[in-house]
XYZ file of C-alpha atoms in Angstrom:
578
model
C 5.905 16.095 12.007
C 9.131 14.969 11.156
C 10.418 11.359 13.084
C 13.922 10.860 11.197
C 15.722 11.878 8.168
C 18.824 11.346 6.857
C 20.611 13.537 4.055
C 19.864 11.155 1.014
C 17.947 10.709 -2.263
C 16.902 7.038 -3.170
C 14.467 4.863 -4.290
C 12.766 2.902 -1.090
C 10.789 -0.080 -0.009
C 9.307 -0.500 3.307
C 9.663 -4.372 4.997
C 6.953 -6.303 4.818
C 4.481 -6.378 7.892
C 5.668 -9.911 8.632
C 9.224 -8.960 9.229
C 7.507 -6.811 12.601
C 8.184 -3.591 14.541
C 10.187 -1.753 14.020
C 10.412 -1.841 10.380
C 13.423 -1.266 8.086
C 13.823 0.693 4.960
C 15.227 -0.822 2.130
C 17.345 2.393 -0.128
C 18.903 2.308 -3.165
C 20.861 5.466 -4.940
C 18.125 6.918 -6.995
C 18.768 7.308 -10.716
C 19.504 10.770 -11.847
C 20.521 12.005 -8.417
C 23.966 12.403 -7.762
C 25.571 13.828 -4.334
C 28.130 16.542 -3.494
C 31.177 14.955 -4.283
C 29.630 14.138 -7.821
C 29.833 10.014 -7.288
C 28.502 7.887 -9.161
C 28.622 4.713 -7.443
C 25.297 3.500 -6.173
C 24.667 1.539 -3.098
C 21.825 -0.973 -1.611
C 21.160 -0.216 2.000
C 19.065 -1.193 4.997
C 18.033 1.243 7.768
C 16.723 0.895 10.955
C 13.529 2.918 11.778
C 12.777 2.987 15.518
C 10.405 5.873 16.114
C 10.994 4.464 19.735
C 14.358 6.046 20.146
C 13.405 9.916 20.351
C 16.826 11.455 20.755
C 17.964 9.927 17.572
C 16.665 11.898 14.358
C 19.069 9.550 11.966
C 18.120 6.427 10.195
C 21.343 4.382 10.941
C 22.346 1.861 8.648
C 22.385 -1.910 9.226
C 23.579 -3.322 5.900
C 24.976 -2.336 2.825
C 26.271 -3.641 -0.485
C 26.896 -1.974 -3.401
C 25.039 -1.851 -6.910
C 26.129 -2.079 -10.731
C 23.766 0.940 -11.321
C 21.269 3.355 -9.789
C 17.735 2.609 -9.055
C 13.931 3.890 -10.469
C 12.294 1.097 -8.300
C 12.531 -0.793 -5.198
C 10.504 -3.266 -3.805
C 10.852 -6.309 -1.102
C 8.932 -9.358 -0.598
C 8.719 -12.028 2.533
C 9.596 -14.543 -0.141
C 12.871 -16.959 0.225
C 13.738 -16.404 3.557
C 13.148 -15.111 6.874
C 14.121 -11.570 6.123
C 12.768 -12.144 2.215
C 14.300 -10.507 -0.849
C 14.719 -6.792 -1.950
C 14.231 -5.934 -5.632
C 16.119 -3.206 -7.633
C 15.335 -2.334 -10.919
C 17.428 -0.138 -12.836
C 18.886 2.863 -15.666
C 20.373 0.057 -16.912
C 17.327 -2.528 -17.673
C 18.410 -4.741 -15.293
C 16.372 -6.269 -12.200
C 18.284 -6.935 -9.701
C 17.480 -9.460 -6.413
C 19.423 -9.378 -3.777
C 18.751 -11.496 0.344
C 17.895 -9.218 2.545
C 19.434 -11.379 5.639
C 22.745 -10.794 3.044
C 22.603 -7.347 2.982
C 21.883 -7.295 6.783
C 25.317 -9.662 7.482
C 27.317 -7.027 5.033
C 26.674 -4.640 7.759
C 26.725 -0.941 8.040
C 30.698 -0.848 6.370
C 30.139 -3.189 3.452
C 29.992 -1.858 -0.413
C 33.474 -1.391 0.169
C 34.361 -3.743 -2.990
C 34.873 -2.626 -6.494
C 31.919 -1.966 -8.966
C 30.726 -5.655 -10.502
C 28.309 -7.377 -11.632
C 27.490 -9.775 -8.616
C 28.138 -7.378 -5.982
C 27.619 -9.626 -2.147
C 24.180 -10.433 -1.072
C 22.650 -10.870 -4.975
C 20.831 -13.691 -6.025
C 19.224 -13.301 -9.199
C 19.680 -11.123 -12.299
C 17.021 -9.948 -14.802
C 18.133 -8.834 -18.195
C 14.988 -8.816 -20.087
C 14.873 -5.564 -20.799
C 18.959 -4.646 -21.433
C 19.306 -0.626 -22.646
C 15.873 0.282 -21.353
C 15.500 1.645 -18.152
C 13.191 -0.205 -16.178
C 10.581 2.085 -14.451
C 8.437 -0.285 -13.522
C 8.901 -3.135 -10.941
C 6.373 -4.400 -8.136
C 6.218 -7.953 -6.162
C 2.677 -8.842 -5.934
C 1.118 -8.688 -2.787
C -1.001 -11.852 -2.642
C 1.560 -14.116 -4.056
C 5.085 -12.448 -2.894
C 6.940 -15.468 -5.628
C 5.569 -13.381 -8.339
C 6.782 -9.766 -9.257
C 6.360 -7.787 -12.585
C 8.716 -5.602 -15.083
C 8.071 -3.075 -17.185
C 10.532 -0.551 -19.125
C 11.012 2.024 -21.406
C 10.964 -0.317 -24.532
C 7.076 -0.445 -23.446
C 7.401 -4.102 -22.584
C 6.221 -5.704 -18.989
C 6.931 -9.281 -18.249
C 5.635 -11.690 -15.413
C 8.346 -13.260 -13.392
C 7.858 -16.526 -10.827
C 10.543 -17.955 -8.197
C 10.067 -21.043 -7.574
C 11.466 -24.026 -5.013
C 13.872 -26.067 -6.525
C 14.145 -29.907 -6.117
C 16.812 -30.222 -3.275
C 15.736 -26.968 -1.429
C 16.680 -23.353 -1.895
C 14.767 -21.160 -4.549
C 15.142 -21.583 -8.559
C 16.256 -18.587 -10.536
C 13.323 -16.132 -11.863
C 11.698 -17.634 -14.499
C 9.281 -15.834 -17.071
C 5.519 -16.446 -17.307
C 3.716 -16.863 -20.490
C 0.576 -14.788 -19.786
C -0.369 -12.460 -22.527
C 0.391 -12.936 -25.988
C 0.534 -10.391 -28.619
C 0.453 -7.803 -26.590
C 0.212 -4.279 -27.994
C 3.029 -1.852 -27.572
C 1.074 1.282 -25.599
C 4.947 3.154 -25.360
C 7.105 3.291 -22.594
C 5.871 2.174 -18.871
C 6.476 4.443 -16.296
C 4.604 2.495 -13.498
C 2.549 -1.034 -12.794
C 0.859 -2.076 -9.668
C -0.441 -5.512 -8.714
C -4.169 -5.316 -7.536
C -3.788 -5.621 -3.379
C -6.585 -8.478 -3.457
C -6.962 -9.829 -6.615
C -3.618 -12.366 -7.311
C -4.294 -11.880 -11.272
C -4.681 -8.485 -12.072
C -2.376 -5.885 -12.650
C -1.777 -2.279 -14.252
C 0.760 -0.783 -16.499
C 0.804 3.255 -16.759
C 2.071 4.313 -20.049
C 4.041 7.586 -21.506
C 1.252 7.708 -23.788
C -0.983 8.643 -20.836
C -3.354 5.342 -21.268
C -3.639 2.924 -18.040
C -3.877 -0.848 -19.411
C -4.997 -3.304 -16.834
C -4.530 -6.655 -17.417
C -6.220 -9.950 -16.456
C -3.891 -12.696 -16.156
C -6.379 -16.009 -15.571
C -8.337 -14.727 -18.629
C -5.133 -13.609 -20.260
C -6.553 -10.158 -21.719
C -7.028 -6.831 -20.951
C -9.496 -5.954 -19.011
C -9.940 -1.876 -19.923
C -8.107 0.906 -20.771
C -8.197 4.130 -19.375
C -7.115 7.108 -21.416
C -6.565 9.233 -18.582
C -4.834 11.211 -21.003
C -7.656 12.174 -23.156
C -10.000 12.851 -20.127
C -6.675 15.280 -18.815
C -6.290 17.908 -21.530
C -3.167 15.990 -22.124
C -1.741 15.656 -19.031
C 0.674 12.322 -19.030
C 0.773 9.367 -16.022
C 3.439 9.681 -13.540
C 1.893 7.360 -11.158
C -0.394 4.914 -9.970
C -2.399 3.112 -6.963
C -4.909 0.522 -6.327
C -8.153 1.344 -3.900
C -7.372 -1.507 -1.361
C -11.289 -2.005 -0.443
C -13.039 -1.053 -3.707
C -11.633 -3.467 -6.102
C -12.322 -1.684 -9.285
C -11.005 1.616 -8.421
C -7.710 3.163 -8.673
C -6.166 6.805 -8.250
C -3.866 8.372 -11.325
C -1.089 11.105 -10.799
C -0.765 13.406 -13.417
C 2.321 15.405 -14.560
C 2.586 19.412 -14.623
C 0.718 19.734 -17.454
C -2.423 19.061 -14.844
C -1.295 18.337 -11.810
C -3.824 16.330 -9.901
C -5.336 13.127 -8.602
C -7.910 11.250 -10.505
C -10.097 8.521 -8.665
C -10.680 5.941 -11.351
C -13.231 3.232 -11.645
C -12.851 0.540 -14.356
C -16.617 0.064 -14.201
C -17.007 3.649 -16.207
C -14.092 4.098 -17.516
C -14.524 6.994 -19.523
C -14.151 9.910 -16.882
C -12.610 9.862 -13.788
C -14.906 10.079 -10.642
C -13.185 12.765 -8.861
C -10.262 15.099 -9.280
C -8.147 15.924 -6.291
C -6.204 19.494 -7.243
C -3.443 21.165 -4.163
C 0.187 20.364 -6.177
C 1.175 23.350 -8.433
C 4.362 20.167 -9.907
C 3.833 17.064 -11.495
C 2.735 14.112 -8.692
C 5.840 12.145 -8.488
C 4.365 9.428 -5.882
C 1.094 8.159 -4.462
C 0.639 6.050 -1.614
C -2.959 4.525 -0.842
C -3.301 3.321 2.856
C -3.863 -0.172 3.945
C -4.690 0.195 6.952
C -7.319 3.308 6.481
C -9.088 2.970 3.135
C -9.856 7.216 3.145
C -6.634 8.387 3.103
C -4.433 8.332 -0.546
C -1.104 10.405 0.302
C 0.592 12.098 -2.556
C 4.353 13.840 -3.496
C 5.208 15.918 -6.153
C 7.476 18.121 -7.785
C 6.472 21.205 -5.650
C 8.197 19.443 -2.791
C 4.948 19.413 -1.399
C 3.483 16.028 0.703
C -0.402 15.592 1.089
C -3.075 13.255 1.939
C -6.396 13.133 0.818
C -10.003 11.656 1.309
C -10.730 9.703 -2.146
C -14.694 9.411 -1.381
C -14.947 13.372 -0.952
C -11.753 15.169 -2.829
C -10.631 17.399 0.245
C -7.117 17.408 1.369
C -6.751 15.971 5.017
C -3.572 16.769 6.231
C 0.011 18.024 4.581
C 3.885 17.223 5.693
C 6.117 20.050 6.090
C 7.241 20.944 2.545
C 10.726 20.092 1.558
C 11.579 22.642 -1.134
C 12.970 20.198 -3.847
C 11.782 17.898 -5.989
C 9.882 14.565 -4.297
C 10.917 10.942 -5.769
C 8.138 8.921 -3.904
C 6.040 8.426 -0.644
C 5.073 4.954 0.822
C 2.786 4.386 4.202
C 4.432 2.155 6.859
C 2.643 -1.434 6.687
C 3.108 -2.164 10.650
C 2.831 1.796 11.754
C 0.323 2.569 10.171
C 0.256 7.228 10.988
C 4.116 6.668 9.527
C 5.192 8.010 6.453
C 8.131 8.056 4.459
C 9.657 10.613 1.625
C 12.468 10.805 -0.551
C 13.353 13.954 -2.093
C 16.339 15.369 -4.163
C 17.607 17.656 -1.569
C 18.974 15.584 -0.797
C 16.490 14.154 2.179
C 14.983 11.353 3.313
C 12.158 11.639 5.661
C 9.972 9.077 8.074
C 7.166 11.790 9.063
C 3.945 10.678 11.124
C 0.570 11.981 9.798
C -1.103 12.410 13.524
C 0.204 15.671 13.891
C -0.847 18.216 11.507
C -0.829 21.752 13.930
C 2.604 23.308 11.421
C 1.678 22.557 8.460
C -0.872 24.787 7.346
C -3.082 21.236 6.266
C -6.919 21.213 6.499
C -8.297 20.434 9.403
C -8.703 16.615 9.758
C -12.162 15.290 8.044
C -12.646 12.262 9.550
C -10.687 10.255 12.101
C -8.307 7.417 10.787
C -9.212 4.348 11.832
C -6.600 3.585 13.520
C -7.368 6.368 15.980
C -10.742 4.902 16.560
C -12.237 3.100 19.601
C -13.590 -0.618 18.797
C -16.059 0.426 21.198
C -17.075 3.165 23.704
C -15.775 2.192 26.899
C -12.706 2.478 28.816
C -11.370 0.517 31.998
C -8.701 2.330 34.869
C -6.437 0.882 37.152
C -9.079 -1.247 39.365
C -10.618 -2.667 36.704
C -13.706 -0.052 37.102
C -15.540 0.007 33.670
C -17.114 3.257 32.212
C -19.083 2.402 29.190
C -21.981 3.620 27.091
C -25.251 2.013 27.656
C -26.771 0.295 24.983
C -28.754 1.994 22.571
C -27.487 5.032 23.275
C -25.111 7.557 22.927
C -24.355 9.914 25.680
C -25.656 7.857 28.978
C -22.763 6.062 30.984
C -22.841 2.771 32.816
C -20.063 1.972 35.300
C -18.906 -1.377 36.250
C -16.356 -3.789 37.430
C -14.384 -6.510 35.858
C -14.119 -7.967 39.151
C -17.648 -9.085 39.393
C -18.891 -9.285 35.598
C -22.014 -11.824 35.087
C -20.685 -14.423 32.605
C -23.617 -14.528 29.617
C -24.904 -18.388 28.347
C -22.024 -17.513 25.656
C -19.113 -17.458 27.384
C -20.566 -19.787 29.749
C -20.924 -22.541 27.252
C -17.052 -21.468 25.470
C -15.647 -22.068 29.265
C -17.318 -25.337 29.083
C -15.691 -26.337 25.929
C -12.056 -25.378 27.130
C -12.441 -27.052 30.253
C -14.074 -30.535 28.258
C -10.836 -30.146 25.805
C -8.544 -29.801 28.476
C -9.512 -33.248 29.191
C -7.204 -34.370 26.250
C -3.415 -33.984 25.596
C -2.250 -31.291 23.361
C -2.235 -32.728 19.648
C -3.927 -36.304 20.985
C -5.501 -37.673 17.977
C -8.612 -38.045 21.125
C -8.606 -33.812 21.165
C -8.858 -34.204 17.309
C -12.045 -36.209 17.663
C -13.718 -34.540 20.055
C -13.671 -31.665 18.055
C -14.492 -33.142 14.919
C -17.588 -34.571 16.544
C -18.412 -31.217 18.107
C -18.269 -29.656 14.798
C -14.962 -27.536 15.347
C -13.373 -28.457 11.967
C -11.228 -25.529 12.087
C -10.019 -26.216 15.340
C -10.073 -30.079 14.835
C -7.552 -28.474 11.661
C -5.357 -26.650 13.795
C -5.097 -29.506 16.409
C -4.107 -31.855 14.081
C -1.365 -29.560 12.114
C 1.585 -30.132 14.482
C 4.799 -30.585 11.872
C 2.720 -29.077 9.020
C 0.043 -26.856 8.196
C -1.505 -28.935 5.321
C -4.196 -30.251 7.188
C -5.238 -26.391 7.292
C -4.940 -26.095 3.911
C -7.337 -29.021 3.301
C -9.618 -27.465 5.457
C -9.575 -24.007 3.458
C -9.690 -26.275 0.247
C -6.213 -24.793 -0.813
C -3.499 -26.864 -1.822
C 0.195 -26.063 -1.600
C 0.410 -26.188 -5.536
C -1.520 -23.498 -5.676
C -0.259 -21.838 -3.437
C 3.555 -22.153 -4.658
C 2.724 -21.632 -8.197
C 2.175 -23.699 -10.901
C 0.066 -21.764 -13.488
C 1.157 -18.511 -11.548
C -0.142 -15.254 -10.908
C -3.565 -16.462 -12.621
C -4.935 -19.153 -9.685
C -6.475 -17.065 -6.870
C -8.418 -17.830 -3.848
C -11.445 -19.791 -3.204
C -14.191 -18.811 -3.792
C -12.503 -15.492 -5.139
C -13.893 -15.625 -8.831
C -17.181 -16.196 -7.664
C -16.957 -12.296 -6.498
C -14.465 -11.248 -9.332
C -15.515 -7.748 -10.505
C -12.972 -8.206 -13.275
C -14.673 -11.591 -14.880
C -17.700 -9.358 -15.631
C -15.776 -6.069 -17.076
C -13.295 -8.334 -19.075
C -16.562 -10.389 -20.577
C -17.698 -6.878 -21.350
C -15.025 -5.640 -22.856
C -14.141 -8.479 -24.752
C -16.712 -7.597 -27.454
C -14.679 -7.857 -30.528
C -13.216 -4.841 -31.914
C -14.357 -4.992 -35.289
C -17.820 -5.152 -34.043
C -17.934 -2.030 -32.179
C -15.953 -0.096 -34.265
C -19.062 -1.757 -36.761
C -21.943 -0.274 -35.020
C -20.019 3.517 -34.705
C -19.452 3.591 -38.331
C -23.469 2.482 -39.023
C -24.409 4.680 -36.732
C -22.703 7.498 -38.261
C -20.467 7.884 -35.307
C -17.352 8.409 -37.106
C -14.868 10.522 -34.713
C -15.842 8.211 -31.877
C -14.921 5.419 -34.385
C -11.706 6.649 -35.263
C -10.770 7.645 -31.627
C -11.316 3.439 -30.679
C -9.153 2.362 -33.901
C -6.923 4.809 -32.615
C -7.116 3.552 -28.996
C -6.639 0.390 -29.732
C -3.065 1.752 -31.898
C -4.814 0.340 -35.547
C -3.730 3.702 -37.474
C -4.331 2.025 -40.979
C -8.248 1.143 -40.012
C -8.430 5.193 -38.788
C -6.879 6.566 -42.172
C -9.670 4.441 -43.581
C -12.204 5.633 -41.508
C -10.959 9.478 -41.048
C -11.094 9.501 -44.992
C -15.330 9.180 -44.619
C -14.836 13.037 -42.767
C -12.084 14.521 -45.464
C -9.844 17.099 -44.059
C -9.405 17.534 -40.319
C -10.102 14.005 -39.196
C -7.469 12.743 -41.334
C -4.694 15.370 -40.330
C -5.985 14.372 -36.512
C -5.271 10.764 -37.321
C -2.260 11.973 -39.365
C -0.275 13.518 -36.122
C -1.880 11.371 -34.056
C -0.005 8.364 -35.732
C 3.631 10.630 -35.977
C 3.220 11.082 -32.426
C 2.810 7.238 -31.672
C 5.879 6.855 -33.910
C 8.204 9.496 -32.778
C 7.637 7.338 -28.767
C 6.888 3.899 -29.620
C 9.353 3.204 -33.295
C 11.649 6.395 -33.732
C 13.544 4.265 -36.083
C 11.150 4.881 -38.554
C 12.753 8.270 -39.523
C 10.888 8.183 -42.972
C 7.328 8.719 -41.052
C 9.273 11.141 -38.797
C 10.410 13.183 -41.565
C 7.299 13.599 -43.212
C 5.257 14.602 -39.982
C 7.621 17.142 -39.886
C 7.464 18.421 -43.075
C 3.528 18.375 -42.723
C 3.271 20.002 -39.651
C 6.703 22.449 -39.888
C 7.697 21.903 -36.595
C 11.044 20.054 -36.489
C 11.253 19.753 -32.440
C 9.835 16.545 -32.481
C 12.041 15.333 -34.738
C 14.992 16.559 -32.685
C 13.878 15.217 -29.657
C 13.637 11.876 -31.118
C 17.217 11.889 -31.486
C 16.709 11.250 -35.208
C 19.877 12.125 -36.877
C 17.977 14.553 -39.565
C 21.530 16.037 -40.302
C 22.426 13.446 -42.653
């Protein structure tokens, strides 16, 4: 059911959970859309989204500024100040980072200033990746001073802010993580893992997911979802927030589904999920309920689905045009928001499922479920399941509730530590001796929090930077998944490509040189079969060409003269006239 919508198309970011209820929207004029007085000028805005106020179907705008070009990403992190920073990245290959509390003071009028390049509120400008348009761009969850880039050009960067030396924030700088990295073709979209500060993925045009390890600094796997797709290309991906190795894949029209992914076996996906009859534009995996992965597509069609079983759980009303994205609310957590090029922009809630033709709900959201079975009226009268059971009721009263040897000996505490002033170095003690470190920690932290830190063995550097994205939390590589598949996978590739040749194994040998984008080792190897392997390597390697180097019109010329089909030599933009 439908909360609010306004009549725009845009790339969006929801506010971060800290920020509170009710959240805001952070919009930006999507790339490629264009309205009905055929403008181009693009704008940064904030609404207000108060599923509160009933009578209002409108997402009213609270600040605005304008922007040097339109958007394919938008993100925004808690970092650098107490509304944070909002991200744009852009057509243009440009990253821009603007303060949200300076968007918020332009107000609902501002943008009202001519096209520049330092429109009001930004802060920072990327140009890393100038004349390609930069698809993909994500803050990372764990460590909000950190985001990541990736573009058309088929390069992705690592970017830190850090605090300067007399206060205030230091311009983005880049992070050495990864060197020689190979070119996989353009990125259309990278995610940071939700849990794990160091990993990361990059979806490629080339239909391969790379995820990368940034402590080790390698790649962990790489998923040719492509291969396992009939050919199907990446238009989007998400992390599993509770099962750290898994992700889910969105597939263009060429097969339009969602694939459940583990990196663990990595050579077919685990499930398909199949409803869209258009490419999925957007996925959205829930934080807040783990069993519920919502996707958009090109059908105009909205749906959420159960990743452990495949079936569909629920649909939004479809929108008849073309979807740009769908996010779940972080601090409303049934709330759901869509973009579309209707134009519309929709905050739906995903409780109420009656008109929409959706399956009938599998399995209750979380957040719909009781912490336990009891429930308490108006004088304090308890009805409550007796233990051990499941249909037998017990009533009684708050008024008169027997106090067990637990909370018995907790009142005994608070009453002994009332004894001592609040933040007395003797309240301290006394819990030190009693063997409350934590709360020994928390008494002691009145004008900082480091004596916290101590206690969880986590110093500020780390937690501010230094090294970067690569320093996690304690304890956390002791239950790294990714350690263990990286050490796996970090079997040199000369030695496996080795044992497939010895073991007569040639496709699957040419198919990893191939993988891995060593064309010269697969002529070699392809030559062992003769004929067909070789022309498979052959268009293989034009194909890499014509999306990763069409400069190299001399290879382009001759796959088309091989093959005699000159489209994708047009398409290339190769100027074969001459």
């Amino acid at each position: 059911m439908r909360l609010k919508n306004t009549a725009l198309c845009c790339a969006f970011a929801w506010s971060p959970a800290v920020l509170g209820n009710p959240p805001l929207l952070a919009t930006a004029s999507y790339s490629g859309a264009m309205d009905e007085n055929f403008s181009s000028d693009a704008f940064l805005e904030i609404r207000l989204v108060d599923v509160k106020v009933t009578d209002d179907t409108e997402l009213p705008v609270v600040g605005r500024v304008r922007l040097p070009d339109r958007a394919h990403r938008v993100d925004w992190s808690p970092y650098a100040g107490p509304q944070g920073i909002i991200g744009v990245s852009c057509g243009n290959g440009c990253v821009y980072i603007f303060s949200a509390a300076e968007v918020l003071a332009a107000g609902p009028n501002g943008g009202g200033e001519e096209v520049s390049d330092h429109p009001r509120g930004l802060l920072w400008m990327v140009r890393e990746h100038a004349g390609s348009a930069v698809r993909g761009f994500h803050f990372n969850p764990s460590k909000p001073h950190f985001f990541a880039t990736g573009a058309d050009d088929g390069v992705w960067r690592v970017w830190t802010l850090q605090d300067g030396a007399t206060g205030g924030v230091c311009a983005p700088t880049k992070v050495a993580v990864i060197s020689n990295v190979p070119n996989s073709g353009a990125i259309v979209h990278l995610q940071w893992h939700p849990k794990y500060a160091h990993i990361f993925a990059t979806a490629t045009v080339n239909g391969v997911v790379n995820v990368w390890n940034l402590k080790m600094a390698t790649r962990v796997t790489a998923l040719n979802v492509s291969k396992a797709s009939h050919g199907a290309q990446i238009t989007a991906i998400a992390w599993n927030p509770t099962a750290a190795t898994q992700l889910v894949v969105g597939l263009d029209d060429g097969h339009p589904v969602l694939q459940v992914w583990d990196l663990r076996t990595g050579v077919v996906p685990l499930r398909e999920m199949s409803g869209h009859t258009g490419g999925i534009t957007g996925l959205a995996w829930s934080e807040q309920e783990s069993s519920m992965v919502a996707s958009c597509g090109g059908d105009g069609r909205t749906m959420w689905w159960d990743p452990n079983t495949g079936k569909k759980l629920g649909e939004l009303q479809p929108v008849g045009q073309y979807l740009v994205d769908v996010q779940w609310c972080p601090v409303l957590p049934a709330v759901i928001a869509t973009s579309s090029f209707a134009p519309l922009l929709c905050v739906s809630t995903a409780q109420d499922v009656s008109s929409t033709g959706g399956d009938k709900l599998g399995a209750v959201p979380k957040w719909l479920n009781k912490p336990c079975g009891a429930s308490v009226n108006m004088s304090l009268a308890v009805a409550s399941l007796a233990p051990g059971t499941e249909h037998d009721i017990v009533l009684s009263s708050l008024n008169c509730v027997p106090m067990s040897p637990h909370t018995t000996e907790d009142q005994r505490m608070f009453e002994r530590l009332a004894e001592f002033p609040r933040g007395s170095p003797e309240r301290t003690q006394w819990l030190r001796d009693t063997h409350h470190e934590l709360l020994a920690a928390f008494s002691s932290a009145q004008n900082s929090r480091q004596p916290i830190l101590d206690f969880l063995n986590e110093g500020v550097a780390s937690e501010k930077g230094g090294a970067g994205a690569g320093s996690g939390r304690p304890g956390e590589e002791d239950d790294d998944p990714f350690t263990a598949i990286s050490h796996e996978n970090q079997k040199r590739y000369e030695d496996r490509t080795s044992e497939l040749i010895v073991s007569g194994k040639i496709e699957e040998a040419v198919d990893l040189c191939m993988d891995e984008h060593c064309f010269d080792d697969a002529f070699a190897i392809a030559f062992l079969s003769g004929g067909e392997m070789v022309r498979k390597v052959h268009q293989r390697y034009i194909a890499h060409v014509a999306a990763v180097s069409p400069q190299k019109r001399h290879v382009l010329y001759a796959g088309a003269i091989a093959s005699g089909d000159f489209r994708p030599l047009i398409q290339a933009n190769v100027p074969w006239k001459e």
